[in-house]
Amino acid sequence: MRILGIDPGLKFTGYGCVELGPRHEPVVVEAGVLRLKTRAPLPYRLAELHNDLADLFDEIKPQIVVVEKLFSHIRHVRTGILMAHARGVVLLAAQLRGLKIDELSATQVKRAVTGNGHASKHQVQRAIMTQCGLREPPDPPDVADAIAIALCAARRLAPE
């Protein structure tokens, strides 16, 4: 089973795909970032994100797409609204492909990979590097976040 974790954004959208092997231990298949044209108008970037996701789904062929639940701080309401646009495109693209969709909170994901629900981006990067046997932390942090989302979902699905 292939699980694709996505960390949506309007500049970078991180993605990380893990596969559950015979022993139900998740293994990273592919990870990276979709880069959007930051100076382009919002509708253009949303269409660009949708097209990039469609290509990614065709290439990776996930059975499940997992997206982080939206969290917005009162001081950064505008950022939350903008991120909701990107998150909506991810959900729509996956739904149009008939893929199973799951959502996890940032706290759940961070707790699952670091043991601390309020871990920093650097801590998540280091945890992913260690747990996935990578030579260096995934960069930019959006990639580590996406892998963490996929790992958390995979571990929840794996039988005890």
mmCIF file of C-alpha atoms in Angstrom:
data_model
loop_
_atom_site.group_PDB
_atom_site.id
_atom_site.type_symbol
_atom_site.label_atom_id
_atom_site.label_comp_id
_atom_site.label_asym_id
_atom_site.label_seq_id
_atom_site.Cartn_x
_atom_site.Cartn_y
_atom_site.Cartn_z
ATOM 1 C CA MET A 1 0.000 0.000 0.000
ATOM 2 C CA ARG A 2 1.287 3.444 -0.949
ATOM 3 C CA ILE A 3 0.512 6.403 1.280
ATOM 4 C CA LEU A 4 1.196 9.925 0.064
ATOM 5 C CA GLY A 5 1.614 12.626 2.700
ATOM 6 C CA ILE A 6 1.174 16.201 1.530
ATOM 7 C CA ASP A 7 2.151 19.432 3.291
ATOM 8 C CA PRO A 8 0.225 22.035 1.258
ATOM 9 C CA GLY A 9 1.544 25.510 0.535
ATOM 10 C CA LEU A 10 1.344 28.227 -2.073
ATOM 11 C CA LYS A 11 5.106 28.511 -2.479
ATOM 12 C CA PHE A 12 6.218 24.941 -1.705
ATOM 13 C CA THR A 13 3.999 21.889 -1.376
ATOM 14 C CA GLY A 14 5.950 19.062 0.184
ATOM 15 C CA TYR A 15 5.155 15.458 -0.611
ATOM 16 C CA GLY A 16 6.378 12.174 0.796
ATOM 17 C CA CYS A 17 5.309 8.713 -0.288
ATOM 18 C CA VAL A 18 5.792 5.655 1.898
ATOM 19 C CA GLU A 19 4.959 2.069 1.149
ATOM 20 C CA LEU A 20 3.974 -0.539 3.685
ATOM 21 C CA GLY A 21 6.261 -3.520 3.144
ATOM 22 C CA PRO A 22 5.705 -7.196 3.979
ATOM 23 C CA ARG A 23 6.466 -6.592 7.660
ATOM 24 C CA HIS A 24 4.194 -3.530 7.671
ATOM 25 C CA GLU A 25 7.174 -1.230 8.213
ATOM 26 C CA PRO A 26 6.803 1.966 6.148
ATOM 27 C CA VAL A 27 9.590 2.645 3.646
ATOM 28 C CA VAL A 28 10.073 5.989 1.862
ATOM 29 C CA VAL A 29 9.497 5.547 -1.874
ATOM 30 C CA GLU A 30 9.808 9.150 -3.001
ATOM 31 C CA ALA A 31 9.752 12.640 -1.553
ATOM 32 C CA GLY A 32 10.133 16.141 -2.838
ATOM 33 C CA VAL A 33 8.547 19.505 -3.253
ATOM 34 C CA LEU A 34 6.257 21.096 -5.810
ATOM 35 C CA ARG A 35 7.443 24.661 -6.401
ATOM 36 C CA LEU A 36 4.873 27.227 -7.435
ATOM 37 C CA LYS A 37 5.436 30.579 -9.116
ATOM 38 C CA THR A 38 5.179 32.908 -6.110
ATOM 39 C CA ARG A 39 4.708 36.065 -8.174
ATOM 40 C CA ALA A 40 1.831 34.599 -10.180
ATOM 41 C CA PRO A 41 -1.770 35.458 -9.255
ATOM 42 C CA LEU A 42 -3.441 33.155 -6.736
ATOM 43 C CA PRO A 43 -5.825 31.500 -9.241
ATOM 44 C CA TYR A 44 -2.854 30.642 -11.485
ATOM 45 C CA ARG A 45 -0.928 29.083 -8.578
ATOM 46 C CA LEU A 46 -3.960 27.037 -7.524
ATOM 47 C CA ALA A 47 -4.349 25.683 -11.067
ATOM 48 C CA GLU A 48 -0.597 25.011 -11.207
ATOM 49 C CA LEU A 49 -0.808 23.113 -7.907
ATOM 50 C CA HIS A 50 -3.760 21.058 -9.176
ATOM 51 C CA ASN A 51 -1.935 20.120 -12.385
ATOM 52 C CA ASP A 52 1.267 19.232 -10.508
ATOM 53 C CA LEU A 53 -0.717 17.048 -8.081
ATOM 54 C CA ALA A 54 -2.473 15.264 -10.952
ATOM 55 C CA ASP A 55 0.934 14.442 -12.468
ATOM 56 C CA LEU A 56 2.243 13.334 -9.059
ATOM 57 C CA PHE A 57 -0.748 11.033 -8.472
ATOM 58 C CA ASP A 58 -0.246 9.487 -11.926
ATOM 59 C CA GLU A 59 3.449 8.912 -11.239
ATOM 60 C CA ILE A 60 3.293 7.645 -7.643
ATOM 61 C CA LYS A 61 -0.096 5.893 -7.769
ATOM 62 C CA PRO A 62 -0.971 6.205 -4.064
ATOM 63 C CA GLN A 63 -3.911 4.389 -2.499
ATOM 64 C CA ILE A 64 -4.264 6.984 0.266
ATOM 65 C CA VAL A 65 -3.536 10.714 0.345
ATOM 66 C CA VAL A 66 -3.013 12.209 3.797
ATOM 67 C CA VAL A 67 -3.133 15.946 4.412
ATOM 68 C CA GLU A 68 -2.428 17.931 7.533
ATOM 69 C CA LYS A 69 -5.544 19.465 9.125
ATOM 70 C CA LEU A 70 -5.665 23.230 8.969
ATOM 71 C CA PHE A 71 -4.541 25.135 12.019
ATOM 72 C CA SER A 72 -4.572 28.910 12.099
ATOM 73 C CA HIS A 73 -3.264 31.125 14.854
ATOM 74 C CA ILE A 74 -5.256 34.256 15.694
ATOM 75 C CA ARG A 75 -2.216 36.404 14.815
ATOM 76 C CA HIS A 76 -1.861 34.798 11.370
ATOM 77 C CA VAL A 77 -5.427 34.549 10.103
ATOM 78 C CA ARG A 78 -4.495 35.642 6.559
ATOM 79 C CA THR A 79 -1.857 32.909 6.331
ATOM 80 C CA GLY A 80 -4.414 30.332 7.462
ATOM 81 C CA ILE A 81 -6.870 31.458 4.809
ATOM 82 C CA LEU A 82 -4.219 31.290 2.080
ATOM 83 C CA MET A 83 -3.093 27.835 3.210
ATOM 84 C CA ALA A 84 -6.712 26.701 3.175
ATOM 85 C CA HIS A 85 -6.792 27.468 -0.556
ATOM 86 C CA ALA A 86 -3.851 25.120 -1.178
ATOM 87 C CA ARG A 87 -5.267 22.470 1.146
ATOM 88 C CA GLY A 88 -8.600 22.650 -0.685
ATOM 89 C CA VAL A 89 -6.873 22.045 -4.012
ATOM 90 C CA VAL A 90 -5.105 18.984 -2.572
ATOM 91 C CA LEU A 91 -8.379 17.567 -1.254
ATOM 92 C CA LEU A 92 -10.164 18.274 -4.540
ATOM 93 C CA ALA A 93 -7.389 16.735 -6.679
ATOM 94 C CA ALA A 94 -7.383 13.563 -4.582
ATOM 95 C CA GLN A 95 -11.187 13.333 -4.539
ATOM 96 C CA LEU A 96 -11.384 13.750 -8.327
ATOM 97 C CA ARG A 97 -8.993 10.788 -8.662
ATOM 98 C CA GLY A 98 -11.154 8.673 -6.353
ATOM 99 C CA LEU A 99 -8.340 8.328 -3.821
ATOM 100 C CA LYS A 100 -8.962 7.630 -0.151
ATOM 101 C CA ILE A 101 -8.261 10.783 1.872
ATOM 102 C CA ASP A 102 -7.223 11.060 5.494
ATOM 103 C CA GLU A 103 -6.429 14.093 7.624
ATOM 104 C CA LEU A 104 -4.114 14.392 10.628
ATOM 105 C CA SER A 105 -3.396 17.289 12.938
ATOM 106 C CA ALA A 106 0.112 18.719 13.113
ATOM 107 C CA THR A 107 0.240 17.767 16.787
ATOM 108 C CA GLN A 108 -0.585 14.112 16.017
ATOM 109 C CA VAL A 109 2.094 13.961 13.331
ATOM 110 C CA LYS A 110 4.801 15.621 15.420
ATOM 111 C CA ARG A 111 4.020 13.427 18.420
ATOM 112 C CA ALA A 112 4.167 10.291 16.259
ATOM 113 C CA VAL A 113 7.597 11.026 14.786
ATOM 114 C CA THR A 114 9.332 12.948 17.603
ATOM 115 C CA GLY A 115 7.411 12.107 20.765
ATOM 116 C CA ASN A 116 6.614 15.823 21.167
ATOM 117 C CA GLY A 117 3.426 17.288 19.721
ATOM 118 C CA HIS A 118 5.016 20.744 19.659
ATOM 119 C CA ALA A 119 8.351 19.789 18.079
ATOM 120 C CA SER A 120 10.163 22.336 15.922
ATOM 121 C CA LYS A 121 10.647 21.933 12.182
ATOM 122 C CA HIS A 122 14.308 21.122 12.833
ATOM 123 C CA GLN A 123 13.334 18.346 15.269
ATOM 124 C CA VAL A 124 10.952 16.849 12.689
ATOM 125 C CA GLN A 125 13.669 16.999 10.022
ATOM 126 C CA ARG A 126 16.166 15.211 12.309
ATOM 127 C CA ALA A 127 13.611 12.589 13.360
ATOM 128 C CA ILE A 128 12.733 11.813 9.734
ATOM 129 C CA MET A 129 16.407 11.601 8.818
ATOM 130 C CA THR A 130 17.049 9.107 11.618
ATOM 131 C CA GLN A 131 13.901 7.002 11.231
ATOM 132 C CA CYS A 132 14.199 6.763 7.432
ATOM 133 C CA GLY A 133 17.951 6.177 7.352
ATOM 134 C CA LEU A 134 18.682 9.317 5.334
ATOM 135 C CA ARG A 135 22.192 10.815 5.149
ATOM 136 C CA GLU A 136 20.914 14.320 5.812
ATOM 137 C CA PRO A 137 17.667 15.970 6.915
ATOM 138 C CA PRO A 138 15.096 16.474 4.156
ATOM 139 C CA ASP A 139 15.195 20.040 2.889
ATOM 140 C CA PRO A 140 13.163 22.207 2.659
ATOM 141 C CA PRO A 141 11.290 21.364 5.873
ATOM 142 C CA ASP A 142 8.063 20.918 3.864
ATOM 143 C CA VAL A 143 9.490 17.621 2.566
ATOM 144 C CA ALA A 144 10.204 16.354 6.094
ATOM 145 C CA ASP A 145 6.712 17.401 7.179
ATOM 146 C CA ALA A 146 5.141 15.503 4.263
ATOM 147 C CA ILE A 147 7.167 12.359 4.994
ATOM 148 C CA ALA A 148 6.180 12.657 8.658
ATOM 149 C CA ILE A 149 2.498 12.878 7.668
ATOM 150 C CA ALA A 150 2.815 9.743 5.514
ATOM 151 C CA LEU A 151 4.757 7.845 8.224
ATOM 152 C CA CYS A 152 2.215 8.723 10.890
ATOM 153 C CA ALA A 153 -0.666 7.548 8.681
ATOM 154 C CA ALA A 154 1.170 4.349 7.709
ATOM 155 C CA ARG A 155 1.912 3.456 11.325
ATOM 156 C CA ARG A 156 -1.728 3.975 12.216
ATOM 157 C CA LEU A 157 -2.772 1.615 9.401
ATOM 158 C CA ALA A 158 -0.204 -1.119 10.078
ATOM 159 C CA PRO A 159 -1.518 -4.031 12.155
ATOM 160 C CA GLU A 160 0.009 -4.427 15.606
#
